[in-house]
């Protein structure tokens, strides 16, 4: 079963991987088992044991019955949790359907609801218009530079 994990170091067996994951994790008050993977960022998906995803590895060694064609989903919503009771396998479509959307974009603008899908728009209109404005400024600067290089006056 461990052989189905992508990116897992070859020297791991099911028992050594189980021990490795337990040694690198800490239990929180809310019941989550938080793993400490590579890097210093917490609260994001973690890679352990030779660049394999920690939650997928935990599903394989603690739960079993892993199907590589399905995604491993966190019921608790904590990406670096490896608690076996918080993990389940679902289709990719179910993962996308259950994904929560933020009502604001990364720049803090309110997102609009797309009438066709009933979900928030992927791109914020304010950020999109700002990006288009920057693009138009770059393009006009390039045209002006090209005209100046050929001895023409800016028009």
PDB file of C-alpha atoms in Angstrom:
ATOM      1  CA  UNK A   1       0.000   0.000   0.000  1.00  0.00           C
ATOM      2  CA  UNK A   2       2.888   2.390   0.783  1.00  0.00           C
ATOM      3  CA  UNK A   3       4.176   1.817  -2.757  1.00  0.00           C
ATOM      4  CA  UNK A   4       1.141   3.730  -4.134  1.00  0.00           C
ATOM      5  CA  UNK A   5       2.238   7.013  -2.523  1.00  0.00           C
ATOM      6  CA  UNK A   6       3.782   9.515  -4.935  1.00  0.00           C
ATOM      7  CA  UNK A   7       7.024  11.110  -3.747  1.00  0.00           C
ATOM      8  CA  UNK A   8       7.591   8.779  -0.801  1.00  0.00           C
ATOM      9  CA  UNK A   9      11.180   7.763  -0.053  1.00  0.00           C
ATOM     10  CA  UNK A  10      11.796   4.136  -0.911  1.00  0.00           C
ATOM     11  CA  UNK A  11      13.205   3.147   2.475  1.00  0.00           C
ATOM     12  CA  UNK A  12       9.905   3.626   4.322  1.00  0.00           C
ATOM     13  CA  UNK A  13       7.752   0.687   5.281  1.00  0.00           C
ATOM     14  CA  UNK A  14       4.235   1.036   6.623  1.00  0.00           C
ATOM     15  CA  UNK A  15       5.430   0.692  10.231  1.00  0.00           C
ATOM     16  CA  UNK A  16       8.369   3.116   9.914  1.00  0.00           C
ATOM     17  CA  UNK A  17       6.161   5.692   8.164  1.00  0.00           C
ATOM     18  CA  UNK A  18       3.558   5.386  10.936  1.00  0.00           C
ATOM     19  CA  UNK A  19       6.260   5.984  13.592  1.00  0.00           C
ATOM     20  CA  UNK A  20       7.741   8.851  11.567  1.00  0.00           C
ATOM     21  CA  UNK A  21       4.381  10.649  11.286  1.00  0.00           C
ATOM     22  CA  UNK A  22       3.571  10.235  14.979  1.00  0.00           C
ATOM     23  CA  UNK A  23       7.015  11.527  15.992  1.00  0.00           C
ATOM     24  CA  UNK A  24       6.563  14.656  13.844  1.00  0.00           C
ATOM     25  CA  UNK A  25       3.058  15.532  15.065  1.00  0.00           C
ATOM     26  CA  UNK A  26       1.457  17.323  18.020  1.00  0.00           C
ATOM     27  CA  UNK A  27      -2.098  16.906  19.359  1.00  0.00           C
ATOM     28  CA  UNK A  28      -4.166  20.109  19.659  1.00  0.00           C
ATOM     29  CA  UNK A  29      -7.035  20.784  22.083  1.00  0.00           C
ATOM     30  CA  UNK A  30      -9.621  20.542  19.278  1.00  0.00           C
ATOM     31  CA  UNK A  31      -8.561  16.942  18.485  1.00  0.00           C
ATOM     32  CA  UNK A  32      -6.453  17.657  15.402  1.00  0.00           C
ATOM     33  CA  UNK A  33      -3.104  15.906  15.069  1.00  0.00           C
ATOM     34  CA  UNK A  34      -0.882  18.581  13.494  1.00  0.00           C
ATOM     35  CA  UNK A  35       2.158  17.352  11.586  1.00  0.00           C
ATOM     36  CA  UNK A  36       5.392  19.312  11.275  1.00  0.00           C
ATOM     37  CA  UNK A  37       6.594  18.831   7.700  1.00  0.00           C
ATOM     38  CA  UNK A  38       9.308  20.443   5.623  1.00  0.00           C
ATOM     39  CA  UNK A  39       9.565  24.218   5.863  1.00  0.00           C
ATOM     40  CA  UNK A  40       8.462  26.697   8.483  1.00  0.00           C
ATOM     41  CA  UNK A  41       4.930  27.525   7.305  1.00  0.00           C
ATOM     42  CA  UNK A  42       2.128  26.208   9.480  1.00  0.00           C
ATOM     43  CA  UNK A  43      -1.510  25.872   8.498  1.00  0.00           C
ATOM     44  CA  UNK A  44      -0.783  24.672   4.972  1.00  0.00           C
ATOM     45  CA  UNK A  45      -0.543  21.214   3.444  1.00  0.00           C
ATOM     46  CA  UNK A  46       2.674  19.565   4.611  1.00  0.00           C
ATOM     47  CA  UNK A  47       5.095  17.284   2.814  1.00  0.00           C
ATOM     48  CA  UNK A  48       7.009  14.661   4.765  1.00  0.00           C
ATOM     49  CA  UNK A  49       8.970  11.471   4.178  1.00  0.00           C
ATOM     50  CA  UNK A  50      10.625  12.400   0.913  1.00  0.00           C
ATOM     51  CA  UNK A  51       8.078  14.891  -0.450  1.00  0.00           C
ATOM     52  CA  UNK A  52       4.897  12.862  -0.038  1.00  0.00           C
ATOM     53  CA  UNK A  53       1.804  14.683   1.216  1.00  0.00           C
ATOM     54  CA  UNK A  54       1.480  14.125   4.962  1.00  0.00           C
ATOM     55  CA  UNK A  55      -2.314  13.726   5.035  1.00  0.00           C
ATOM     56  CA  UNK A  56      -2.258  11.197   2.198  1.00  0.00           C
ATOM     57  CA  UNK A  57       0.546   9.254   3.895  1.00  0.00           C
ATOM     58  CA  UNK A  58      -1.418   9.287   7.156  1.00  0.00           C
ATOM     59  CA  UNK A  59      -4.514   7.991   5.375  1.00  0.00           C
ATOM     60  CA  UNK A  60      -2.519   5.110   3.906  1.00  0.00           C
ATOM     61  CA  UNK A  61      -0.861   3.971   7.149  1.00  0.00           C
ATOM     62  CA  UNK A  62      -3.605   4.735   9.686  1.00  0.00           C
ATOM     63  CA  UNK A  63      -6.860   4.163   7.750  1.00  0.00           C
ATOM     64  CA  UNK A  64      -5.898   1.930   4.819  1.00  0.00           C
ATOM     65  CA  UNK A  65      -7.883   1.154   1.684  1.00  0.00           C
ATOM     66  CA  UNK A  66      -6.241   3.997  -0.257  1.00  0.00           C
ATOM     67  CA  UNK A  67      -7.429   4.578  -3.834  1.00  0.00           C
ATOM     68  CA  UNK A  68      -4.964   6.804  -5.772  1.00  0.00           C
ATOM     69  CA  UNK A  69      -7.718   8.009  -8.116  1.00  0.00           C
ATOM     70  CA  UNK A  70      -9.524   9.753  -5.208  1.00  0.00           C
ATOM     71  CA  UNK A  71      -8.532  12.806  -3.130  1.00  0.00           C
ATOM     72  CA  UNK A  72      -7.948  12.684   0.615  1.00  0.00           C
ATOM     73  CA  UNK A  73     -10.205  15.314   2.220  1.00  0.00           C
ATOM     74  CA  UNK A  74      -9.985  16.874   5.705  1.00  0.00           C
ATOM     75  CA  UNK A  75     -13.328  16.886   7.526  1.00  0.00           C
ATOM     76  CA  UNK A  76     -11.910  19.377  10.054  1.00  0.00           C
ATOM     77  CA  UNK A  77     -10.704  21.791   7.368  1.00  0.00           C
ATOM     78  CA  UNK A  78      -7.175  22.007   8.830  1.00  0.00           C
ATOM     79  CA  UNK A  79      -4.686  21.322   5.991  1.00  0.00           C
ATOM     80  CA  UNK A  80      -1.818  20.099   8.195  1.00  0.00           C
ATOM     81  CA  UNK A  81      -3.984  17.709  10.273  1.00  0.00           C
ATOM     82  CA  UNK A  82      -3.266  13.975   9.985  1.00  0.00           C
ATOM     83  CA  UNK A  83      -5.816  12.705  12.526  1.00  0.00           C
ATOM     84  CA  UNK A  84      -7.202   9.506  10.914  1.00  0.00           C
ATOM     85  CA  UNK A  85     -10.788  10.229  12.000  1.00  0.00           C
ATOM     86  CA  UNK A  86     -10.622  13.616  10.223  1.00  0.00           C
ATOM     87  CA  UNK A  87      -9.588  12.133   6.847  1.00  0.00           C
ATOM     88  CA  UNK A  88     -11.755  10.551   4.159  1.00  0.00           C
ATOM     89  CA  UNK A  89     -11.452   9.855   0.452  1.00  0.00           C
ATOM     90  CA  UNK A  90     -13.723  11.665  -2.006  1.00  0.00           C
ATOM     91  CA  UNK A  91     -13.741  12.374  -5.718  1.00  0.00           C
ATOM     92  CA  UNK A  92     -12.060  15.507  -7.000  1.00  0.00           C
ATOM     93  CA  UNK A  93     -15.472  16.881  -8.010  1.00  0.00           C
ATOM     94  CA  UNK A  94     -16.688  16.522  -4.398  1.00  0.00           C
ATOM     95  CA  UNK A  95     -13.564  18.280  -3.139  1.00  0.00           C
ATOM     96  CA  UNK A  96     -14.174  21.216  -5.481  1.00  0.00           C
ATOM     97  CA  UNK A  97     -17.888  21.345  -4.695  1.00  0.00           C
ATOM     98  CA  UNK A  98     -17.299  21.485  -0.943  1.00  0.00           C
ATOM     99  CA  UNK A  99     -14.507  24.061  -1.117  1.00  0.00           C
ATOM    100  CA  UNK A 100     -15.399  27.226   0.753  1.00  0.00           C
ATOM    101  CA  UNK A 101     -15.073  30.474  -1.108  1.00  0.00           C
ATOM    102  CA  UNK A 102     -13.869  33.680   0.426  1.00  0.00           C
ATOM    103  CA  UNK A 103     -16.304  36.620   0.094  1.00  0.00           C
ATOM    104  CA  UNK A 104     -13.362  38.988  -0.412  1.00  0.00           C
ATOM    105  CA  UNK A 105     -10.422  38.842  -2.809  1.00  0.00           C
ATOM    106  CA  UNK A 106      -6.815  38.903  -1.565  1.00  0.00           C
ATOM    107  CA  UNK A 107      -6.840  42.721  -1.816  1.00  0.00           C
ATOM    108  CA  UNK A 108      -9.951  43.052   0.343  1.00  0.00           C
ATOM    109  CA  UNK A 109     -12.523  43.861  -2.365  1.00  0.00           C
ATOM    110  CA  UNK A 110     -15.999  42.365  -2.141  1.00  0.00           C
ATOM    111  CA  UNK A 111     -16.537  39.586  -4.678  1.00  0.00           C
ATOM    112  CA  UNK A 112     -19.678  39.386  -6.788  1.00  0.00           C
ATOM    113  CA  UNK A 113     -21.905  36.368  -7.275  1.00  0.00           C
ATOM    114  CA  UNK A 114     -21.760  34.863 -10.767  1.00  0.00           C
ATOM    115  CA  UNK A 115     -25.369  34.503 -11.930  1.00  0.00           C
ATOM    116  CA  UNK A 116     -24.595  31.463 -14.091  1.00  0.00           C
ATOM    117  CA  UNK A 117     -23.111  29.316 -11.324  1.00  0.00           C
ATOM    118  CA  UNK A 118     -24.397  30.961  -8.144  1.00  0.00           C
ATOM    119  CA  UNK A 119     -20.843  31.050  -6.735  1.00  0.00           C
ATOM    120  CA  UNK A 120     -18.456  33.929  -6.184  1.00  0.00           C
ATOM    121  CA  UNK A 121     -16.665  35.157  -9.284  1.00  0.00           C
ATOM    122  CA  UNK A 122     -13.111  33.884  -9.573  1.00  0.00           C
ATOM    123  CA  UNK A 123     -11.697  37.299 -10.440  1.00  0.00           C
ATOM    124  CA  UNK A 124     -12.632  40.447  -8.552  1.00  0.00           C
ATOM    125  CA  UNK A 125     -13.819  43.199 -10.912  1.00  0.00           C
ATOM    126  CA  UNK A 126     -11.827  45.921  -9.115  1.00  0.00           C
ATOM    127  CA  UNK A 127      -8.581  43.915  -9.279  1.00  0.00           C
ATOM    128  CA  UNK A 128      -9.249  42.975 -12.901  1.00  0.00           C
ATOM    129  CA  UNK A 129      -9.800  46.592 -13.967  1.00  0.00           C
ATOM    130  CA  UNK A 130      -6.644  47.642 -12.099  1.00  0.00           C
ATOM    131  CA  UNK A 131      -4.643  44.917 -13.894  1.00  0.00           C
ATOM    132  CA  UNK A 132      -6.045  46.056 -17.249  1.00  0.00           C
ATOM    133  CA  UNK A 133      -5.115  49.666 -16.440  1.00  0.00           C
ATOM    134  CA  UNK A 134      -1.522  48.618 -15.627  1.00  0.00           C
ATOM    135  CA  UNK A 135      -1.362  46.592 -18.864  1.00  0.00           C
ATOM    136  CA  UNK A 136      -2.581  49.564 -20.938  1.00  0.00           C
ATOM    137  CA  UNK A 137       0.043  51.810 -19.295  1.00  0.00           C
ATOM    138  CA  UNK A 138       2.813  49.302 -20.105  1.00  0.00           C
ATOM    139  CA  UNK A 139       1.627  48.943 -23.693  1.00  0.00           C
ATOM    140  CA  UNK A 140       1.452  52.707 -24.270  1.00  0.00           C
ATOM    141  CA  UNK A 141       4.952  53.122 -22.787  1.00  0.00           C
ATOM    142  CA  UNK A 142       6.287  50.453 -25.162  1.00  0.00           C
ATOM    143  CA  UNK A 143       4.621  52.104 -28.157  1.00  0.00           C
ATOM    144  CA  UNK A 144       6.034  55.495 -27.149  1.00  0.00           C
ATOM    145  CA  UNK A 145       9.511  54.011 -26.738  1.00  0.00           C
ATOM    146  CA  UNK A 146       9.285  52.304 -30.150  1.00  0.00           C
ATOM    147  CA  UNK A 147       8.168  55.555 -31.806  1.00  0.00           C
ATOM    148  CA  UNK A 148      10.977  57.503 -30.127  1.00  0.00           C
ATOM    149  CA  UNK A 149      13.514  54.899 -31.303  1.00  0.00           C
ATOM    150  CA  UNK A 150      12.423  55.512 -34.909  1.00  0.00           C
ATOM    151  CA  UNK A 151      12.489  59.296 -34.567  1.00  0.00           C
ATOM    152  CA  UNK A 152       8.732  59.807 -34.511  1.00  0.00           C
ATOM    153  CA  UNK A 153       7.010  62.144 -32.152  1.00  0.00           C
ATOM    154  CA  UNK A 154       4.682  60.627 -29.519  1.00  0.00           C
ATOM    155  CA  UNK A 155       1.161  60.868 -30.811  1.00  0.00           C
TER     156      UNK A 155
END
